[in-house]
Amino acid sequence: MAAKCTHTCSDCAVLACRSRDESKYPTFCLTEHVDEKLLKDVVEIYKEDEEQGNIARVSAGIEGEFYGKLTRVEETIEFIKRMGYKKIGIASCVGLMNETRIFAKILKANKIRYYTVGCKIGAVDKTEIGVPNEKKLNRGCGHESMCNPIMQAKVLAAQGTDFNIVIGLCVGHDTLFLKNTEAPTTVMIVKDRVLGHNPVAALYTANSMYSRFKKELKL
Ligand code: SF4
């Protein structure tokens, strides 16, 4: 039964579920109040569903073997190899195509096949889906292609990719890609134009340069 409380895991100071230290669970603990039947059914998924079970076991193996040793790029290569994926789809932002080219070279050096689709595929003007001219970056001075993550997902599905990687899609565009992708997908780079695509920097610096968050956080 769900805890009748507005506190959730982000209010927890002990994180005792990591080692199942029941004596330290807070009163609102989500593990303590978990729906046991649902939990049992979920564990069965890992045991019975070959694809999802493999992904879970391979991920845990890489975490256990390489914790703090491999970069995300290297972990991704390792994951692809261990999963036996044959053709990788890359859904890339056109603004990060240089970085995507470097990653593609790394895939090639590891003898991994790939197929890249940029976010502007089809070159459809933003006004075609109802974005008004004044909301375009060019404020309506000519054609401006929309990001087309649904098309990226469809093209990669048609290519028969068995694992997809998102590189630098915007907030929301990544949502649409993840909603439409047919192959299992990981995100390598998330878009943050201000912080060098490293959004956690805003949280690390919440006490200093991000003083605009202070009021909300009551720091
Ligand atoms: S499940 Fe319980 S112990 Fe784990 S983070 Fe949530 S509240 Fe804390």
PDB file of C-alpha atoms and ligand atoms in Angstrom:
ATOM      1  CA  MET A   1       0.000   0.000   0.000  1.00  0.00           C
ATOM      2  CA  ALA A   2       1.300   3.453  -0.880  1.00  0.00           C
ATOM      3  CA  ALA A   3       2.514   5.646   1.981  1.00  0.00           C
ATOM      4  CA  LYS A   4      -0.126   8.271   2.914  1.00  0.00           C
ATOM      5  CA  CYS A   5       2.440  11.027   2.946  1.00  0.00           C
ATOM      6  CA  THR A   6       3.728  13.608   0.530  1.00  0.00           C
ATOM      7  CA  HIS A   7       7.367  12.703   1.249  1.00  0.00           C
ATOM      8  CA  THR A   8       9.171  10.701  -1.404  1.00  0.00           C
ATOM      9  CA  CYS A   9      12.708   9.402  -1.995  1.00  0.00           C
ATOM     10  CA  SER A  10      14.090  12.873  -2.668  1.00  0.00           C
ATOM     11  CA  ASP A  11      13.187  13.775   0.939  1.00  0.00           C
ATOM     12  CA  CYS A  12      15.176  10.792   2.270  1.00  0.00           C
ATOM     13  CA  ALA A  13      18.485  11.390   4.045  1.00  0.00           C
ATOM     14  CA  VAL A  14      19.488   7.758   4.538  1.00  0.00           C
ATOM     15  CA  LEU A  15      18.920   5.948   1.204  1.00  0.00           C
ATOM     16  CA  ALA A  16      18.904   2.751   3.228  1.00  0.00           C
ATOM     17  CA  CYS A  17      17.286   0.795   0.391  1.00  0.00           C
ATOM     18  CA  ARG A  18      20.755   0.559  -1.169  1.00  0.00           C
ATOM     19  CA  SER A  19      21.760  -2.072   1.355  1.00  0.00           C
ATOM     20  CA  ARG A  20      18.253  -3.007   2.564  1.00  0.00           C
ATOM     21  CA  ASP A  21      19.058  -1.673   6.022  1.00  0.00           C
ATOM     22  CA  GLU A  22      15.495  -1.894   7.302  1.00  0.00           C
ATOM     23  CA  SER A  23      16.347  -0.464  10.730  1.00  0.00           C
ATOM     24  CA  LYS A  24      17.151   2.868   9.084  1.00  0.00           C
ATOM     25  CA  TYR A  25      14.145   3.247   6.803  1.00  0.00           C
ATOM     26  CA  PRO A  26      12.357   6.574   7.362  1.00  0.00           C
ATOM     27  CA  THR A  27       8.665   6.430   8.340  1.00  0.00           C
ATOM     28  CA  PHE A  28       7.643   7.419   4.814  1.00  0.00           C
ATOM     29  CA  CYS A  29       9.983   4.913   3.148  1.00  0.00           C
ATOM     30  CA  LEU A  30       8.753   3.861  -0.290  1.00  0.00           C
ATOM     31  CA  THR A  31      10.421   0.461   0.070  1.00  0.00           C
ATOM     32  CA  GLU A  32       8.739  -0.138   3.415  1.00  0.00           C
ATOM     33  CA  HIS A  33       5.364   0.719   1.869  1.00  0.00           C
ATOM     34  CA  VAL A  34       5.941  -0.859  -1.526  1.00  0.00           C
ATOM     35  CA  ASP A  35       3.157  -2.745  -3.301  1.00  0.00           C
ATOM     36  CA  GLU A  36       4.569  -6.262  -2.749  1.00  0.00           C
ATOM     37  CA  LYS A  37       2.567  -7.845  -5.558  1.00  0.00           C
ATOM     38  CA  LEU A  38       3.663  -5.197  -8.038  1.00  0.00           C
ATOM     39  CA  LEU A  39       7.295  -5.587  -6.934  1.00  0.00           C
ATOM     40  CA  LYS A  40       7.099  -9.364  -7.378  1.00  0.00           C
ATOM     41  CA  ASP A  41       5.579  -8.942 -10.855  1.00  0.00           C
ATOM     42  CA  VAL A  42       8.330  -6.476 -11.813  1.00  0.00           C
ATOM     43  CA  VAL A  43      11.098  -8.826 -10.679  1.00  0.00           C
ATOM     44  CA  GLU A  44       9.465 -11.535 -12.810  1.00  0.00           C
ATOM     45  CA  ILE A  45       9.852  -9.253 -15.850  1.00  0.00           C
ATOM     46  CA  TYR A  46      13.639  -9.236 -15.360  1.00  0.00           C
ATOM     47  CA  LYS A  47      13.610 -13.019 -15.048  1.00  0.00           C
ATOM     48  CA  GLU A  48      11.147 -13.876 -17.832  1.00  0.00           C
ATOM     49  CA  ASP A  49      11.629 -11.178 -20.477  1.00  0.00           C
ATOM     50  CA  GLU A  50      14.862 -12.109 -22.241  1.00  0.00           C
ATOM     51  CA  GLU A  51      15.595  -8.679 -23.725  1.00  0.00           C
ATOM     52  CA  GLN A  52      14.872  -6.610 -20.639  1.00  0.00           C
ATOM     53  CA  GLY A  53      16.521  -9.153 -18.372  1.00  0.00           C
ATOM     54  CA  ASN A  54      19.684  -9.139 -20.506  1.00  0.00           C
ATOM     55  CA  ILE A  55      19.807  -5.348 -20.539  1.00  0.00           C
ATOM     56  CA  ALA A  56      19.478  -5.282 -16.755  1.00  0.00           C
ATOM     57  CA  ARG A  57      22.151  -7.948 -16.185  1.00  0.00           C
ATOM     58  CA  VAL A  58      24.632  -6.533 -18.717  1.00  0.00           C
ATOM     59  CA  SER A  59      24.204  -2.987 -17.327  1.00  0.00           C
ATOM     60  CA  ALA A  60      24.760  -4.206 -13.783  1.00  0.00           C
ATOM     61  CA  GLY A  61      27.820  -6.186 -14.919  1.00  0.00           C
ATOM     62  CA  ILE A  62      29.395  -3.133 -16.564  1.00  0.00           C
ATOM     63  CA  GLU A  63      28.643  -1.010 -13.505  1.00  0.00           C
ATOM     64  CA  GLY A  64      30.209  -3.610 -11.231  1.00  0.00           C
ATOM     65  CA  GLU A  65      33.310  -4.196 -13.358  1.00  0.00           C
ATOM     66  CA  PHE A  66      34.092  -0.695 -14.508  1.00  0.00           C
ATOM     67  CA  TYR A  67      32.707   1.599 -11.787  1.00  0.00           C
ATOM     68  CA  GLY A  68      34.578   4.901 -12.009  1.00  0.00           C
ATOM     69  CA  LYS A  69      36.971   3.534 -14.644  1.00  0.00           C
ATOM     70  CA  LEU A  70      35.198   3.959 -17.984  1.00  0.00           C
ATOM     71  CA  THR A  71      33.705   7.100 -19.477  1.00  0.00           C
ATOM     72  CA  ARG A  72      30.127   7.052 -20.692  1.00  0.00           C
ATOM     73  CA  VAL A  73      31.369   6.687 -24.289  1.00  0.00           C
ATOM     74  CA  GLU A  74      33.457   3.646 -23.339  1.00  0.00           C
ATOM     75  CA  GLU A  75      30.655   2.159 -21.262  1.00  0.00           C
ATOM     76  CA  THR A  76      28.322   2.527 -24.239  1.00  0.00           C
ATOM     77  CA  ILE A  77      30.764   0.681 -26.525  1.00  0.00           C
ATOM     78  CA  GLU A  78      31.130  -2.043 -23.911  1.00  0.00           C
ATOM     79  CA  PHE A  79      27.341  -2.288 -23.578  1.00  0.00           C
ATOM     80  CA  ILE A  80      26.881  -2.592 -27.368  1.00  0.00           C
ATOM     81  CA  LYS A  81      29.490  -5.369 -27.555  1.00  0.00           C
ATOM     82  CA  ARG A  82      28.160  -7.330 -24.611  1.00  0.00           C
ATOM     83  CA  MET A  83      24.562  -7.059 -25.854  1.00  0.00           C
ATOM     84  CA  GLY A  84      25.653  -8.220 -29.306  1.00  0.00           C
ATOM     85  CA  TYR A  85      23.918  -5.362 -31.114  1.00  0.00           C
ATOM     86  CA  LYS A  86      24.598  -5.436 -34.848  1.00  0.00           C
ATOM     87  CA  LYS A  87      23.496  -2.009 -36.078  1.00  0.00           C
ATOM     88  CA  ILE A  88      23.413   1.164 -34.024  1.00  0.00           C
ATOM     89  CA  GLY A  89      21.080   4.070 -34.752  1.00  0.00           C
ATOM     90  CA  ILE A  90      22.236   7.556 -33.824  1.00  0.00           C
ATOM     91  CA  ALA A  91      19.607  10.274 -33.405  1.00  0.00           C
ATOM     92  CA  SER A  92      21.755  13.389 -33.425  1.00  0.00           C
ATOM     93  CA  CYS A  93      21.140  17.084 -33.080  1.00  0.00           C
ATOM     94  CA  VAL A  94      22.587  18.833 -36.140  1.00  0.00           C
ATOM     95  CA  GLY A  95      24.264  21.259 -33.718  1.00  0.00           C
ATOM     96  CA  LEU A  96      26.289  18.392 -32.255  1.00  0.00           C
ATOM     97  CA  MET A  97      27.144  16.695 -35.544  1.00  0.00           C
ATOM     98  CA  ASN A  98      30.874  17.276 -34.991  1.00  0.00           C
ATOM     99  CA  GLU A  99      30.701  15.337 -31.732  1.00  0.00           C
ATOM    100  CA  THR A 100      28.555  12.693 -33.436  1.00  0.00           C
ATOM    101  CA  ARG A 101      31.181  12.311 -36.174  1.00  0.00           C
ATOM    102  CA  ILE A 102      33.845  11.646 -33.541  1.00  0.00           C
ATOM    103  CA  PHE A 103      31.619   9.095 -31.822  1.00  0.00           C
ATOM    104  CA  ALA A 104      30.895   7.457 -35.192  1.00  0.00           C
ATOM    105  CA  LYS A 105      34.645   7.114 -35.765  1.00  0.00           C
ATOM    106  CA  ILE A 106      34.956   5.384 -32.410  1.00  0.00           C
ATOM    107  CA  LEU A 107      32.160   2.991 -33.383  1.00  0.00           C
ATOM    108  CA  LYS A 108      33.909   2.304 -36.677  1.00  0.00           C
ATOM    109  CA  ALA A 109      37.222   1.659 -34.946  1.00  0.00           C
ATOM    110  CA  ASN A 110      35.389  -0.914 -32.848  1.00  0.00           C
ATOM    111  CA  LYS A 111      33.891  -2.500 -36.007  1.00  0.00           C
ATOM    112  CA  ILE A 112      30.366  -1.482 -34.993  1.00  0.00           C
ATOM    113  CA  ARG A 113      27.927  -0.580 -37.801  1.00  0.00           C
ATOM    114  CA  TYR A 114      25.865   2.565 -37.381  1.00  0.00           C
ATOM    115  CA  TYR A 115      23.340   4.791 -39.135  1.00  0.00           C
ATOM    116  CA  THR A 116      22.996   8.479 -38.195  1.00  0.00           C
ATOM    117  CA  VAL A 117      19.919  10.665 -38.662  1.00  0.00           C
ATOM    118  CA  GLY A 118      20.119  14.403 -37.948  1.00  0.00           C
ATOM    119  CA  CYS A 119      17.248  16.184 -36.221  1.00  0.00           C
ATOM    120  CA  LYS A 120      16.360  18.379 -39.203  1.00  0.00           C
ATOM    121  CA  ILE A 121      15.678  15.434 -41.513  1.00  0.00           C
ATOM    122  CA  GLY A 122      13.043  16.285 -44.123  1.00  0.00           C
ATOM    123  CA  ALA A 123      13.690  20.028 -43.767  1.00  0.00           C
ATOM    124  CA  VAL A 124      10.060  20.754 -42.837  1.00  0.00           C
ATOM    125  CA  ASP A 125       9.455  24.402 -41.976  1.00  0.00           C
ATOM    126  CA  LYS A 126       8.339  24.973 -38.365  1.00  0.00           C
ATOM    127  CA  THR A 127       5.213  26.812 -39.496  1.00  0.00           C
ATOM    128  CA  GLU A 128       3.910  23.564 -41.045  1.00  0.00           C
ATOM    129  CA  ILE A 129       3.223  22.165 -37.573  1.00  0.00           C
ATOM    130  CA  GLY A 130       1.850  25.390 -36.173  1.00  0.00           C
ATOM    131  CA  VAL A 131       4.922  27.148 -34.794  1.00  0.00           C
ATOM    132  CA  PRO A 132       4.244  30.849 -35.492  1.00  0.00           C
ATOM    133  CA  ASN A 133       6.854  32.858 -37.376  1.00  0.00           C
ATOM    134  CA  GLU A 134       7.533  35.048 -34.335  1.00  0.00           C
ATOM    135  CA  LYS A 135       8.584  31.961 -32.321  1.00  0.00           C
ATOM    136  CA  LYS A 136      11.163  30.892 -34.880  1.00  0.00           C
ATOM    137  CA  LEU A 137      14.816  31.713 -34.209  1.00  0.00           C
ATOM    138  CA  ASN A 138      14.870  33.752 -37.425  1.00  0.00           C
ATOM    139  CA  ARG A 139      11.571  35.419 -36.416  1.00  0.00           C
ATOM    140  CA  GLY A 140      10.051  34.414 -39.736  1.00  0.00           C
ATOM    141  CA  CYS A 141      12.733  35.737 -42.055  1.00  0.00           C
ATOM    142  CA  GLY A 142      12.662  32.713 -44.354  1.00  0.00           C
ATOM    143  CA  HIS A 143      12.644  28.943 -43.987  1.00  0.00           C
ATOM    144  CA  GLU A 144      13.573  27.404 -40.631  1.00  0.00           C
ATOM    145  CA  SER A 145      13.500  23.628 -40.361  1.00  0.00           C
ATOM    146  CA  MET A 146      11.812  22.012 -37.395  1.00  0.00           C
ATOM    147  CA  CYS A 147      13.494  19.339 -35.326  1.00  0.00           C
ATOM    148  CA  ASN A 148      11.835  16.114 -36.421  1.00  0.00           C
ATOM    149  CA  PRO A 149      12.472  13.458 -33.761  1.00  0.00           C
ATOM    150  CA  ILE A 150       9.505  11.318 -34.807  1.00  0.00           C
ATOM    151  CA  MET A 151      10.987  11.076 -38.309  1.00  0.00           C
ATOM    152  CA  GLN A 152      14.395  10.239 -36.802  1.00  0.00           C
ATOM    153  CA  ALA A 153      12.778   7.337 -34.925  1.00  0.00           C
ATOM    154  CA  LYS A 154      10.889   6.132 -38.028  1.00  0.00           C
ATOM    155  CA  VAL A 155      13.987   6.246 -40.237  1.00  0.00           C
ATOM    156  CA  LEU A 156      16.044   4.309 -37.700  1.00  0.00           C
ATOM    157  CA  ALA A 157      13.242   1.726 -37.402  1.00  0.00           C
ATOM    158  CA  ALA A 158      13.178   1.368 -41.206  1.00  0.00           C
ATOM    159  CA  GLN A 159      16.942   0.854 -41.114  1.00  0.00           C
ATOM    160  CA  GLY A 160      16.452  -1.994 -38.645  1.00  0.00           C
ATOM    161  CA  THR A 161      18.761  -0.609 -35.986  1.00  0.00           C
ATOM    162  CA  ASP A 162      18.728  -2.805 -32.907  1.00  0.00           C
ATOM    163  CA  PHE A 163      19.972  -0.149 -30.464  1.00  0.00           C
ATOM    164  CA  ASN A 164      19.635   3.625 -30.665  1.00  0.00           C
ATOM    165  CA  ILE A 165      21.679   6.431 -29.138  1.00  0.00           C
ATOM    166  CA  VAL A 166      20.464   9.981 -28.593  1.00  0.00           C
ATOM    167  CA  ILE A 167      23.052  12.710 -29.027  1.00  0.00           C
ATOM    168  CA  GLY A 168      22.078  16.224 -28.015  1.00  0.00           C
ATOM    169  CA  LEU A 169      18.349  16.339 -28.740  1.00  0.00           C
ATOM    170  CA  CYS A 170      16.505  19.220 -27.067  1.00  0.00           C
ATOM    171  CA  VAL A 171      14.164  18.842 -24.117  1.00  0.00           C
ATOM    172  CA  GLY A 172      10.865  17.669 -25.582  1.00  0.00           C
ATOM    173  CA  HIS A 173      12.373  16.597 -28.884  1.00  0.00           C
ATOM    174  CA  ASP A 174      14.115  13.833 -26.965  1.00  0.00           C
ATOM    175  CA  THR A 175      10.746  13.002 -25.391  1.00  0.00           C
ATOM    176  CA  LEU A 176       9.233  12.489 -28.823  1.00  0.00           C
ATOM    177  CA  PHE A 177      12.158  10.379 -29.994  1.00  0.00           C
ATOM    178  CA  LEU A 178      11.960   8.167 -26.901  1.00  0.00           C
ATOM    179  CA  LYS A 179       8.187   7.846 -27.320  1.00  0.00           C
ATOM    180  CA  ASN A 180       8.524   6.732 -30.944  1.00  0.00           C
ATOM    181  CA  THR A 181      11.723   4.688 -31.031  1.00  0.00           C
ATOM    182  CA  GLU A 182      11.204   0.987 -31.682  1.00  0.00           C
ATOM    183  CA  ALA A 183      14.657  -0.151 -30.588  1.00  0.00           C
ATOM    184  CA  PRO A 184      15.954   0.099 -27.024  1.00  0.00           C
ATOM    185  CA  THR A 185      17.652   3.455 -26.593  1.00  0.00           C
ATOM    186  CA  THR A 186      20.219   5.199 -24.444  1.00  0.00           C
ATOM    187  CA  VAL A 187      20.971   8.902 -24.134  1.00  0.00           C
ATOM    188  CA  MET A 188      24.626   9.834 -24.514  1.00  0.00           C
ATOM    189  CA  ILE A 189      24.374  13.622 -24.533  1.00  0.00           C
ATOM    190  CA  VAL A 190      21.537  15.852 -23.344  1.00  0.00           C
ATOM    191  CA  LYS A 191      21.161  19.356 -24.706  1.00  0.00           C
ATOM    192  CA  ASP A 192      22.139  22.267 -22.450  1.00  0.00           C
ATOM    193  CA  ARG A 193      23.246  25.151 -24.630  1.00  0.00           C
ATOM    194  CA  VAL A 194      24.375  27.218 -21.645  1.00  0.00           C
ATOM    195  CA  LEU A 195      26.348  24.633 -19.682  1.00  0.00           C
ATOM    196  CA  GLY A 196      28.221  22.727 -22.380  1.00  0.00           C
ATOM    197  CA  HIS A 197      25.559  19.987 -22.375  1.00  0.00           C
ATOM    198  CA  ASN A 198      26.222  19.271 -18.728  1.00  0.00           C
ATOM    199  CA  PRO A 199      22.929  20.185 -17.013  1.00  0.00           C
ATOM    200  CA  VAL A 200      24.022  18.913 -13.608  1.00  0.00           C
ATOM    201  CA  ALA A 201      26.375  21.910 -13.400  1.00  0.00           C
ATOM    202  CA  ALA A 202      23.300  24.052 -12.651  1.00  0.00           C
ATOM    203  CA  LEU A 203      22.648  21.910  -9.584  1.00  0.00           C
ATOM    204  CA  TYR A 204      26.298  21.730  -8.472  1.00  0.00           C
ATOM    205  CA  THR A 205      26.443  25.515  -8.591  1.00  0.00           C
ATOM    206  CA  ALA A 206      23.014  26.177  -7.095  1.00  0.00           C
ATOM    207  CA  ASN A 207      24.612  27.964  -4.132  1.00  0.00           C
ATOM    208  CA  SER A 208      26.726  30.331  -6.165  1.00  0.00           C
ATOM    209  CA  MET A 209      26.231  31.419  -9.748  1.00  0.00           C
ATOM    210  CA  TYR A 210      22.724  30.010  -9.886  1.00  0.00           C
ATOM    211  CA  SER A 211      21.454  32.410  -7.252  1.00  0.00           C
ATOM    212  CA  ARG A 212      18.237  32.695  -9.227  1.00  0.00           C
ATOM    213  CA  PHE A 213      17.334  29.251  -7.908  1.00  0.00           C
ATOM    214  CA  LYS A 214      17.943  30.229  -4.307  1.00  0.00           C
ATOM    215  CA  LYS A 215      14.510  31.659  -3.670  1.00  0.00           C
ATOM    216  CA  GLU A 216      12.835  28.508  -4.881  1.00  0.00           C
ATOM    217  CA  LEU A 217      15.204  26.269  -2.905  1.00  0.00           C
ATOM    218  CA  LYS A 218      15.057  28.505   0.198  1.00  0.00           C
ATOM    219  CA  LEU A 219      18.861  28.319   0.442  1.00  0.00           C
TER     220      LEU A 219
HETATM  221  S1  SF4 B   1      13.069   3.748  -0.709  1.00  0.00           S
HETATM  222 FE1  SF4 B   1      13.122   4.383   1.438  1.00  0.00          FE
HETATM  223  S2  SF4 B   1      15.277   4.290   2.029  1.00  0.00           S
HETATM  224 FE2  SF4 B   1      15.198   4.252  -0.201  1.00  0.00          FE
HETATM  225  S3  SF4 B   1      15.441   6.393  -0.808  1.00  0.00           S
HETATM  226 FE3  SF4 B   1      13.254   5.969  -0.740  1.00  0.00          FE
HETATM  227  S4  SF4 B   1      12.622   6.581   1.312  1.00  0.00           S
HETATM  228 FE4  SF4 B   1      14.872   6.387   1.358  1.00  0.00          FE
END
